[in-house]
CSV table of C-alpha atoms in Angstrom, one decimal:
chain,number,residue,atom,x,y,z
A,1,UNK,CA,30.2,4.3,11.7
A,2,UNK,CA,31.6,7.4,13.5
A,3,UNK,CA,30.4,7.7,17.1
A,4,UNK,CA,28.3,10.8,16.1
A,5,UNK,CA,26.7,8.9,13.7
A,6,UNK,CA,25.5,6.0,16.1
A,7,UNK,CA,24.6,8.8,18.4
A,8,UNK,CA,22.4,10.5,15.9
A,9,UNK,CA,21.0,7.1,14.8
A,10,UNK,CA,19.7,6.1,18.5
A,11,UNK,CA,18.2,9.6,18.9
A,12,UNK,CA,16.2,9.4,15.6
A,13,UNK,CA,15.1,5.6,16.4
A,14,UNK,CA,14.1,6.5,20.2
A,15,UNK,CA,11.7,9.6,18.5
A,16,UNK,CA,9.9,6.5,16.6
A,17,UNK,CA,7.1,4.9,18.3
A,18,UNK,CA,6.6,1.4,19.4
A,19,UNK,CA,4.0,0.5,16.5
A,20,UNK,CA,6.2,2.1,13.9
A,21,UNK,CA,9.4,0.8,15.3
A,22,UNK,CA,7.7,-3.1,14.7
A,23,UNK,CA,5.6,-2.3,12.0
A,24,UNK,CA,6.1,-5.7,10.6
A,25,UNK,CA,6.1,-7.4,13.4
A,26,UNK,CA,2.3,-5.8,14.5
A,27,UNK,CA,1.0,-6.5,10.8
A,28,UNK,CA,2.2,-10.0,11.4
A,29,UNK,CA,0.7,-10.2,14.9
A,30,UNK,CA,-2.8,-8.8,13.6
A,31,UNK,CA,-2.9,-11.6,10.9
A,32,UNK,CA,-2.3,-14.4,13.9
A,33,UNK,CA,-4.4,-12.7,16.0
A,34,UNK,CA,-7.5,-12.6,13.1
A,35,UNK,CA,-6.8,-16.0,12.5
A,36,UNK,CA,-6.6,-17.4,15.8
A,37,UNK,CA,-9.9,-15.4,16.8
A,38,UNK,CA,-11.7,-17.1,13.9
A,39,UNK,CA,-10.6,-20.3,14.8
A,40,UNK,CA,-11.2,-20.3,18.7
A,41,UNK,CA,-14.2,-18.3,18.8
A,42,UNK,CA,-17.4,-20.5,17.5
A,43,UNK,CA,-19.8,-18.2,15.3
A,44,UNK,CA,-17.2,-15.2,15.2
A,45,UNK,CA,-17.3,-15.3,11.8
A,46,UNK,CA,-21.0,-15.3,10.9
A,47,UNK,CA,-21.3,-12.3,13.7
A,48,UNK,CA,-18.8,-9.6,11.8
A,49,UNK,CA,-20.5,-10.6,8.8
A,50,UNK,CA,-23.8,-10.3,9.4
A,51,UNK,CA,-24.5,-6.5,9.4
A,52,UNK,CA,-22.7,-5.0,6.0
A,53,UNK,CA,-22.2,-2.2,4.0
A,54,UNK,CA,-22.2,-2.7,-0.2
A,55,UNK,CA,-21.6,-7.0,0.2
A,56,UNK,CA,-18.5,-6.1,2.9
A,57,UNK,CA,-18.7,-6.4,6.8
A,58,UNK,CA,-19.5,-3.5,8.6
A,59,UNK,CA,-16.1,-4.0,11.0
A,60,UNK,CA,-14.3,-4.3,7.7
A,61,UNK,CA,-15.6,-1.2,6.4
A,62,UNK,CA,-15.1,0.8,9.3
A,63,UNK,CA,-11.4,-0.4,9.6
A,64,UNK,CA,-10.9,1.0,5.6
A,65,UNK,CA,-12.7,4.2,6.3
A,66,UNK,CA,-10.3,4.9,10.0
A,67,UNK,CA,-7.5,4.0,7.5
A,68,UNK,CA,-7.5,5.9,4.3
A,69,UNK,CA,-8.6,9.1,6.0
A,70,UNK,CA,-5.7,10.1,7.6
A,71,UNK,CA,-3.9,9.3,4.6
A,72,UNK,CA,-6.2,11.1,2.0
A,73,UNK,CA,-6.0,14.3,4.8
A,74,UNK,CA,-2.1,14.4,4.0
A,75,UNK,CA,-3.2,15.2,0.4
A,76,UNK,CA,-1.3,18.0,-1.0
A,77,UNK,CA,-4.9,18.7,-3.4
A,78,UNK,CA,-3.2,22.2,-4.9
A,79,UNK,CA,-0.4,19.9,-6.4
A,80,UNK,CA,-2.5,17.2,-8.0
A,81,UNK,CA,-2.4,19.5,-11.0
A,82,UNK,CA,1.5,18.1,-11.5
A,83,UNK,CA,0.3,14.8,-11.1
A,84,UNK,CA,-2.1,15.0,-14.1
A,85,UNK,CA,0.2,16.6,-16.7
A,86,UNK,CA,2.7,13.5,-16.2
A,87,UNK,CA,1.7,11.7,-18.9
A,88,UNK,CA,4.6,9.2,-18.8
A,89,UNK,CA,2.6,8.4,-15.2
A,90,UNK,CA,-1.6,8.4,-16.2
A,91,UNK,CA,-0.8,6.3,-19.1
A,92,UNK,CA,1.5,3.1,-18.4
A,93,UNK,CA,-1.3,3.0,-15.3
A,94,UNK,CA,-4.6,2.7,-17.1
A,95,UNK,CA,-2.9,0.2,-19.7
A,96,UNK,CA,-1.5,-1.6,-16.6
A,97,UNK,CA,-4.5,-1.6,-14.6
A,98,UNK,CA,-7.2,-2.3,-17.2
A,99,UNK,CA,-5.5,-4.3,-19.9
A,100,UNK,CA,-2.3,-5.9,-18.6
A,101,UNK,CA,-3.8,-6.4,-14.9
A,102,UNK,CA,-7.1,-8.6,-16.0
A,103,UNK,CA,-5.5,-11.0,-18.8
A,104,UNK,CA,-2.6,-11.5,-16.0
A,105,UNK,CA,-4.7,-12.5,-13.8
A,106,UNK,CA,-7.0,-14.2,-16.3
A,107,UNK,CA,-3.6,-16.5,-17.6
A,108,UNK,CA,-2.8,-17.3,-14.4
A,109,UNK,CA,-5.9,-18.4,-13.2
A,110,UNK,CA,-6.4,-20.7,-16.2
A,111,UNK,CA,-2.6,-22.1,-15.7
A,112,UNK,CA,-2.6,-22.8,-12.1
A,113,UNK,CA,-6.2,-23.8,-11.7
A,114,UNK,CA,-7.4,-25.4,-14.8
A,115,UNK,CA,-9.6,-27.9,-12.9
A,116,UNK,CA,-11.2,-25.7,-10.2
A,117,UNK,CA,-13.6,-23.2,-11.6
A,118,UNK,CA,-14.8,-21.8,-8.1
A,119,UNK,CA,-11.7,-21.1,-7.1
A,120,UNK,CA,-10.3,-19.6,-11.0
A,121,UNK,CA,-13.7,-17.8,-11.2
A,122,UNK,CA,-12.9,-15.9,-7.9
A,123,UNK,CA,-9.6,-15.1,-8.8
A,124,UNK,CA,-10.5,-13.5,-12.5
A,125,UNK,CA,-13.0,-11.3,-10.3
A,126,UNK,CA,-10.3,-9.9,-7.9
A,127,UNK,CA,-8.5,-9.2,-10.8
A,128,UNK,CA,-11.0,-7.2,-12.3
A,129,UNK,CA,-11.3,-4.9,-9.1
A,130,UNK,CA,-8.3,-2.8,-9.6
A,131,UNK,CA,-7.0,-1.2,-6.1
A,132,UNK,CA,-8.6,2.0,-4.8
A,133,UNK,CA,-8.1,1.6,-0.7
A,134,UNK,CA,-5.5,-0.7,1.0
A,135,UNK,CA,-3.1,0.9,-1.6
A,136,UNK,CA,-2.8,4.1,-0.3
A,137,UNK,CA,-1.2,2.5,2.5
A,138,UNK,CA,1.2,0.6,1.1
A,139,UNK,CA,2.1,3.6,-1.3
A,140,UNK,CA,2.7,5.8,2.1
A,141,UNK,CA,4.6,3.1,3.8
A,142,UNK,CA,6.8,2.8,0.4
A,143,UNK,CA,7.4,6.8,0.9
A,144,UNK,CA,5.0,6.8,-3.1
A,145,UNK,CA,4.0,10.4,-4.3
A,146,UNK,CA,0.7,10.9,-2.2
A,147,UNK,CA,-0.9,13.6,-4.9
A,148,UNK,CA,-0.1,10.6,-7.3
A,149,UNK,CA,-1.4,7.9,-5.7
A,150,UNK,CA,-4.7,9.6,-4.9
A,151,UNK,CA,-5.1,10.4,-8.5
A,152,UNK,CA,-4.4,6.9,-9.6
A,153,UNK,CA,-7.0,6.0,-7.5
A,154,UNK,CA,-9.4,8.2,-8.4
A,155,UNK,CA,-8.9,7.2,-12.2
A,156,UNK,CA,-9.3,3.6,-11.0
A,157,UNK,CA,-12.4,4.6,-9.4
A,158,UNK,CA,-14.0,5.8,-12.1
A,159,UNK,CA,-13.0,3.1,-14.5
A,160,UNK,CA,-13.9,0.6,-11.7
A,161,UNK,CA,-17.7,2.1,-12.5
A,162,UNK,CA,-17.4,2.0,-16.2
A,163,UNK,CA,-15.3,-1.2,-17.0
A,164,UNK,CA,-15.8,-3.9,-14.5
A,165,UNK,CA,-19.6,-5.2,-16.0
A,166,UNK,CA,-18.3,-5.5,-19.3
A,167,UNK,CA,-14.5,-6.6,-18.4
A,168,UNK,CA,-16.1,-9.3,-16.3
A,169,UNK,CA,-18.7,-10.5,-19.3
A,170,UNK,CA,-15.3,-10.1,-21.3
A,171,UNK,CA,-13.0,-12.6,-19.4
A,172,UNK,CA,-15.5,-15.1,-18.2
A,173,UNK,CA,-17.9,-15.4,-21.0
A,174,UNK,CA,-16.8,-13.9,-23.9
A,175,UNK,CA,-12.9,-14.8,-23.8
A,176,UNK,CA,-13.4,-18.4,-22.4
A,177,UNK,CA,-15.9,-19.1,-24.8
A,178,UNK,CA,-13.7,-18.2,-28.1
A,179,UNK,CA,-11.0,-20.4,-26.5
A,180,UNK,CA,-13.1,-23.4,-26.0
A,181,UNK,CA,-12.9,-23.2,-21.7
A,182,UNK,CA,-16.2,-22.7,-21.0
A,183,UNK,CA,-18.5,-19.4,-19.8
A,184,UNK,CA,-19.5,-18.0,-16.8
A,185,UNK,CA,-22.3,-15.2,-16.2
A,186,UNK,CA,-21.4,-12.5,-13.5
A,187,UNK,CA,-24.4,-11.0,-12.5
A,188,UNK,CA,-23.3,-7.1,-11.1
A,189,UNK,CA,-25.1,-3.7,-11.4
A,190,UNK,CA,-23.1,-0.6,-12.6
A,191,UNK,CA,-24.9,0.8,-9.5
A,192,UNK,CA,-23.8,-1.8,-6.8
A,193,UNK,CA,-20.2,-1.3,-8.1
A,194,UNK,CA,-20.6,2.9,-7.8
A,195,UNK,CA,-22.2,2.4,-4.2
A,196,UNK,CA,-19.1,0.6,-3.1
A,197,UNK,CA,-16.6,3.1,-4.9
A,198,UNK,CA,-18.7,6.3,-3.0
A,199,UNK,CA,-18.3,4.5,0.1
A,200,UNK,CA,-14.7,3.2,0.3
A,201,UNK,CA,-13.5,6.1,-1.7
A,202,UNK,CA,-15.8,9.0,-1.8
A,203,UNK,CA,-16.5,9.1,1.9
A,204,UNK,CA,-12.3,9.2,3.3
A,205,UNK,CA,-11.9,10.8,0.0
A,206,UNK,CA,-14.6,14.0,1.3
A,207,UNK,CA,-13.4,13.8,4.4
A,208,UNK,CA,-9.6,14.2,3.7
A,209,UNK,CA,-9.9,17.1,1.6
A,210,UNK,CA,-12.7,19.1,4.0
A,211,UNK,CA,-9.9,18.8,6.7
A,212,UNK,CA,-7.3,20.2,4.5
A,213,UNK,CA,-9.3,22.7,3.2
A,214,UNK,CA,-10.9,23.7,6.5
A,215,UNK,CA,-7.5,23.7,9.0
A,216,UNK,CA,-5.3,25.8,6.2
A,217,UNK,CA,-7.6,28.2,5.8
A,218,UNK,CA,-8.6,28.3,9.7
A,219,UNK,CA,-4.5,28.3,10.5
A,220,UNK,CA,-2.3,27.9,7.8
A,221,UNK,CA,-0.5,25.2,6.0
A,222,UNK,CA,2.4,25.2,8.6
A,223,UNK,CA,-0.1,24.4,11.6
A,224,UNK,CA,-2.1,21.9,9.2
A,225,UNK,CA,1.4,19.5,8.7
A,226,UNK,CA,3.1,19.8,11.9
A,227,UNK,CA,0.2,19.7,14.2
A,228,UNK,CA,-2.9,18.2,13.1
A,229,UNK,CA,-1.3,15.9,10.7
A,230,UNK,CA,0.6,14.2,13.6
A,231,UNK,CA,-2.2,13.9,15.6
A,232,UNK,CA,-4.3,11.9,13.7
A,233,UNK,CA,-1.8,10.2,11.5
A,234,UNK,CA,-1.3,7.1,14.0
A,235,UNK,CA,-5.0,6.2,13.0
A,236,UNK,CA,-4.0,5.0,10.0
A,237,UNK,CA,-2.1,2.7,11.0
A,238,UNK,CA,-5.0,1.3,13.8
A,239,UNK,CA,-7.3,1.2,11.0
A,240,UNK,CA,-5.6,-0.7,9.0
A,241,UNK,CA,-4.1,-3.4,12.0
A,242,UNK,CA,-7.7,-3.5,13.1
A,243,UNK,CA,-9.1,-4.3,9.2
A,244,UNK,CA,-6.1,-7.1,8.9
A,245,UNK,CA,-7.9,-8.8,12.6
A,246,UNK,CA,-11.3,-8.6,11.1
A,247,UNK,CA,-10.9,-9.5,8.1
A,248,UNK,CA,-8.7,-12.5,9.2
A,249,UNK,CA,-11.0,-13.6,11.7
A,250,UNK,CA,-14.0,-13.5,8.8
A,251,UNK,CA,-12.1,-16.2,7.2
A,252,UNK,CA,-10.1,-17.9,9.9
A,253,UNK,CA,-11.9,-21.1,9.9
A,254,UNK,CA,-12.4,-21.7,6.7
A,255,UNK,CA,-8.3,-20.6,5.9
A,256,UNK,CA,-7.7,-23.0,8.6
A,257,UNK,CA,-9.4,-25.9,7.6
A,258,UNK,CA,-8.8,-25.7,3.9
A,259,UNK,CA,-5.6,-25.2,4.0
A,260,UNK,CA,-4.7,-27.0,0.3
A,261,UNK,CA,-7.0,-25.1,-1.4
A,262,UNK,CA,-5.7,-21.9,0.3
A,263,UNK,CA,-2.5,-22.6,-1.3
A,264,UNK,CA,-3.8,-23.5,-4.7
A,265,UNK,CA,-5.3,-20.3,-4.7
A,266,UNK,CA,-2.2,-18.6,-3.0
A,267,UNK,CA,0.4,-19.3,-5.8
A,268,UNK,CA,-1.4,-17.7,-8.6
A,269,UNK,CA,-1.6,-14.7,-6.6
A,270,UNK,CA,1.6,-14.6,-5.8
A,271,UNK,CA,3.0,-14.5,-9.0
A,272,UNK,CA,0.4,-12.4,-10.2
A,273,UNK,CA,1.6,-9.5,-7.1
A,274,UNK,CA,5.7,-10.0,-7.9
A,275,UNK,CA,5.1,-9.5,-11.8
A,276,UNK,CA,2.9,-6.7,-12.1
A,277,UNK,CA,4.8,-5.0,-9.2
A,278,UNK,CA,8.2,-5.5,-10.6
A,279,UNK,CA,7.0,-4.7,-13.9
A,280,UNK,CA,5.3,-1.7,-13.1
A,281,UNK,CA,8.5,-0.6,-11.0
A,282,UNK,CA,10.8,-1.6,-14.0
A,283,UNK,CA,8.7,0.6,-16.4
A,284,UNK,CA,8.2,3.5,-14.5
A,285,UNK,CA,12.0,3.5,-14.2
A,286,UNK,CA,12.2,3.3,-17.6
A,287,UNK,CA,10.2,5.7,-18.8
A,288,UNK,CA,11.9,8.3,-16.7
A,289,UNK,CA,10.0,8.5,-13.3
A,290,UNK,CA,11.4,9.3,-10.3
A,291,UNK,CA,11.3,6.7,-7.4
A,292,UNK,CA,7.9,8.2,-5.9
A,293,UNK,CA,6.3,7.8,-8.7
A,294,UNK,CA,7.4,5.0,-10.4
A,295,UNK,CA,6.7,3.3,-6.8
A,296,UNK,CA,3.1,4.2,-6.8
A,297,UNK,CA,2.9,3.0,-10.4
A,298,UNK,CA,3.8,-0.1,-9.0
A,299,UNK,CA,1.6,-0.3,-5.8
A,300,UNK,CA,-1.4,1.1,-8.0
A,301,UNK,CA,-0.7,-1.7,-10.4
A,302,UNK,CA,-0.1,-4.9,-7.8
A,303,UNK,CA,-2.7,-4.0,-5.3
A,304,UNK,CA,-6.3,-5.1,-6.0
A,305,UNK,CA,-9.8,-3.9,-4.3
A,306,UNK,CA,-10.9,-7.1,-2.5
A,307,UNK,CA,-13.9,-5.4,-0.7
A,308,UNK,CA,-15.6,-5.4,-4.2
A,309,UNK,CA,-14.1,-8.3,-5.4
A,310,UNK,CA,-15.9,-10.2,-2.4
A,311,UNK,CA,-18.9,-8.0,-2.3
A,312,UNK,CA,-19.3,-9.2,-6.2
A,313,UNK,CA,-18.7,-12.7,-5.2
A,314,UNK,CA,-21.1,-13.2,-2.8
A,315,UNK,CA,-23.7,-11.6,-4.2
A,316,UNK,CA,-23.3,-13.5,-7.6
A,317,UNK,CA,-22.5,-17.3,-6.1
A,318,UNK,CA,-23.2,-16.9,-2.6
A,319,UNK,CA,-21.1,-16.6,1.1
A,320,UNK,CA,-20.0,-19.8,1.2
A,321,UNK,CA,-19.0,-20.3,-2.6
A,322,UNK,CA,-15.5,-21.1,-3.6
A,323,UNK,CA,-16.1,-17.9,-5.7
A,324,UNK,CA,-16.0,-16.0,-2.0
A,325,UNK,CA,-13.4,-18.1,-0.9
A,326,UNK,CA,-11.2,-17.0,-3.6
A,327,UNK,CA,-11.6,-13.5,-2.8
A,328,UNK,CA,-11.0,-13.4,0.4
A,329,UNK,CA,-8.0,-15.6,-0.2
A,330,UNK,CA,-7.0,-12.7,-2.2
A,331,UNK,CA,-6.0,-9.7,0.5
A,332,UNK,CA,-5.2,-12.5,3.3
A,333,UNK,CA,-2.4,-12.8,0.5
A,334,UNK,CA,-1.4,-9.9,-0.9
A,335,UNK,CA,-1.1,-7.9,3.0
A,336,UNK,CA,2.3,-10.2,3.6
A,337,UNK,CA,2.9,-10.0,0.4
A,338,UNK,CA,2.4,-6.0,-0.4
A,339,UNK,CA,4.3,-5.6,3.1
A,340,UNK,CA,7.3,-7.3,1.9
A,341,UNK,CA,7.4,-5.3,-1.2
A,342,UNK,CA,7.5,-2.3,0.5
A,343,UNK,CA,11.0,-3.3,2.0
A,344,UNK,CA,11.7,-4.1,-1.2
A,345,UNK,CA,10.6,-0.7,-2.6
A,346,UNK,CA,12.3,1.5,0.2
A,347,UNK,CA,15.8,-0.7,-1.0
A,348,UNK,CA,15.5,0.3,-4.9
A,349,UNK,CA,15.1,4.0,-4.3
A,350,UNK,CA,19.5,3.4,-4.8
A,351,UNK,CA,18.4,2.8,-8.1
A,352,UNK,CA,16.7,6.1,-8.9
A,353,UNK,CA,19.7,8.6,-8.2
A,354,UNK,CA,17.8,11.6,-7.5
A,355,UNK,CA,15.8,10.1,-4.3
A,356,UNK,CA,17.4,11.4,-1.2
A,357,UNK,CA,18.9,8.6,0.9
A,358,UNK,CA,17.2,9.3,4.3
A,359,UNK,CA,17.9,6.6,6.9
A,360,UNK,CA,15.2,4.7,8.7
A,361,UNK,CA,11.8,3.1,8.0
A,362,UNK,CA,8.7,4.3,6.4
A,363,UNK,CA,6.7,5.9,9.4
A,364,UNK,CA,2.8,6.4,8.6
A,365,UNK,CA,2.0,9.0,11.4
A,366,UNK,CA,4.3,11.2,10.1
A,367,UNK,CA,5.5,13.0,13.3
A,368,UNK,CA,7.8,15.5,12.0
A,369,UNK,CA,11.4,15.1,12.5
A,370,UNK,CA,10.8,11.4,12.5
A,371,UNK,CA,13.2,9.4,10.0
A,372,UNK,CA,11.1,7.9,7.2
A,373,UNK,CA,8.2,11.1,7.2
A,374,UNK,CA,6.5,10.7,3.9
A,375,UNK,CA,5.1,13.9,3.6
A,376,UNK,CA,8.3,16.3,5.4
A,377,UNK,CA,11.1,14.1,5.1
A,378,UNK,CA,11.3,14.3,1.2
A,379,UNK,CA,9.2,16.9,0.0
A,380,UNK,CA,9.6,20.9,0.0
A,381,UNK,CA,9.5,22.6,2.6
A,382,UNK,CA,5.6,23.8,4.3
A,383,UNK,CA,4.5,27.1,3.1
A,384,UNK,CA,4.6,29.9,5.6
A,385,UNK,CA,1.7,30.5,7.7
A,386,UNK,CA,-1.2,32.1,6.6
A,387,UNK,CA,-4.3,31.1,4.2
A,388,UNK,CA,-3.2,28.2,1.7
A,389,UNK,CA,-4.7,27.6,-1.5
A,390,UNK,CA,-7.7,25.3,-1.9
């Protein structure tokens, strides 16, 4: 490497900040910390859970709110019209996410965990909750088309309300049933499900577009994306450090002193996060998508919403069930795991010829001029000052 080069590589890495310079290394850090917290500190657990919001703790749900807002505010919402048009995009991800995605997950559960129901019960649920928070990070991080992935989610969202009831009766009554395994009942109102959709969704989802919608009208698109945008893009990333501490400290006794069944539980997951990523990622490039999109394809398609998957659990069998254990077993998983892939996504895009080749790593506060922006780094350039479309 040329001594310019080297010169212009240690200016763009000394504009990164310290979080985003270690990302891993924090998101690894958080888990320790979450665990270590529910281990050391007697009745931490029972505390953050007490007070919650739709079956989830009430830290939790704070965390998911802090974290998806920021992202949902970088929303280009004039441009989702591209996103819905793409055809070669909306379908491969409802067949992925609400036929492929279950009966993966269903197989797996049955294969791996043929003698413990609890634990292959709570695993069939998670798989029934299809992504619509934690992804949008890891889409972001991955440098995924934002207008995409909040459609994706959206669509998932409103499926999640339709399907989930009757997907759940499918693959724990109905299914196991005509293949001689047995039945399960999952008790779950249409309206419990909607309540935690409006509030992990709806609410970020309100707030992200009243920002947008209020700051380029009050100063223009230009002011909206290099000002505001990296002023409260950091808290993204908080939100979602501080969710990974509570939500590993909910669990950290129990993960702790369980530790076989953890990793019963843990290896059907993490086949079930490797296959429908890679083959998500394999079709979209396939069917002609560009890395973007084919990369939230594939995060849309791995990631799963645990908040309702444990919400559903404990109300159906109860806090302490092996049901609940299950789910939360589920994201204390699929964070490394997701994080991992997002190295692994960032190192494809030399398989998709048209993505740019910018140097450095994915940086979620998207400070302009920062190596890595998301939103500025890849994308045209902001419109001029001056009102902005709705």
């Amino acid at each position: 490497m040329s001594e310019t080069a080297t010169a212009a590589t240690g200016s763009v890495a000394g504009r990164l900040s310290l979080v985003d310079r270690f990302l891993t290394v924090w998101l690894l850090a958080a888990m320790a910390v979450g665990l270590g917290l529910g281990r050391l500190v007697p009745g931490l657990g029972d505390a953050l859970a007490k007070i919650t919001v739709t079956g989830v703790s009430l830290p939790i749900a704070l965390g998911l709110l802090v974290m998806m807002y920021p992202v949902l505010a970088k929303v280009r919402y004039d441009r989702l019209d591209t996103v819905t048009r793409d055809k070669r995009l909306l379908i491969p991800s409802l067949v992925i996410n609400w036929v492929l995605g279950p009966a993966v997950m269903f197989a797996l559960a049955w294969i791996f965990l043929p003698d413990l129901p609890e634990y292959r019960t709570g695993l069939i649920i998670v798989g029934l909750a299809r992504c619509i928070a934690m992804v949008i990070i890891w889409n972001d991080l991955a440098r995924g088309d934002r207008e995409a992935a909040a459609v994706l989610v959206a669509l998932n969202s409103v499926f999640q309300v339709v399907a989930f009831s009757v997907l759940g009766w499918f693959y724990l009554s109905v299914l196991p049933g005509l293949l001689g395994l047995g039945q399960t009942a999952l008790d779950i109102s249409v309206w419990e499900i909607a309540r935690s959709v409006l509030v992990f969704l709806g609410i970020p989802l309100a707030a992200g577009f009243l920002t947008r919608r209020i700051g380029e009208r009050a100063k223009g698109r230009s002011w909206y994306e290099t000002k505001l945008i990296p002023r409260i893009g950091p808290f993204a990333l908080y939100g979602l450090l501080f969710t990974i501490v509570v939500l590993f400290a909910l669990q950290g006794d129990a993960i702790t002193s369980r530790p076989l069944d953890v990793v019963r539980i843990a290896l059907p997951l993490l086949v079930y996060f490797a296959v429908m990523w890679a083959g998500s990622m394999a079709l979209g490039k396939a069917v002609g998508l560009d890395y973007p999109r084919a990369t939230t394809l594939a995060f849309t398609a791995a990631g799963n919403n645990f908040e309702l998957a444990i919400a559903v659990a404990i109300a159906t069998f109860g806090a302490t069930s092996g049901q609940a254990l299950a789910g939360v077993v589920g994201p204390l998983i699929e964070v490394p795991v997701l994080i991992g892939l997002v190295s692994v996504a960032l190192a494809a895009r030399r398989f998709f010829p048209d993505t740019p080749d910018t140097p450095g790593t994915a940086d979620i506060s998207d400070t302009p001029g920062t190596p890595g922006t998301p939103d500025l780094a890849a994308r045209p350039a902001a419109a001029p000052e001056g009102p902005a479309r709705a």
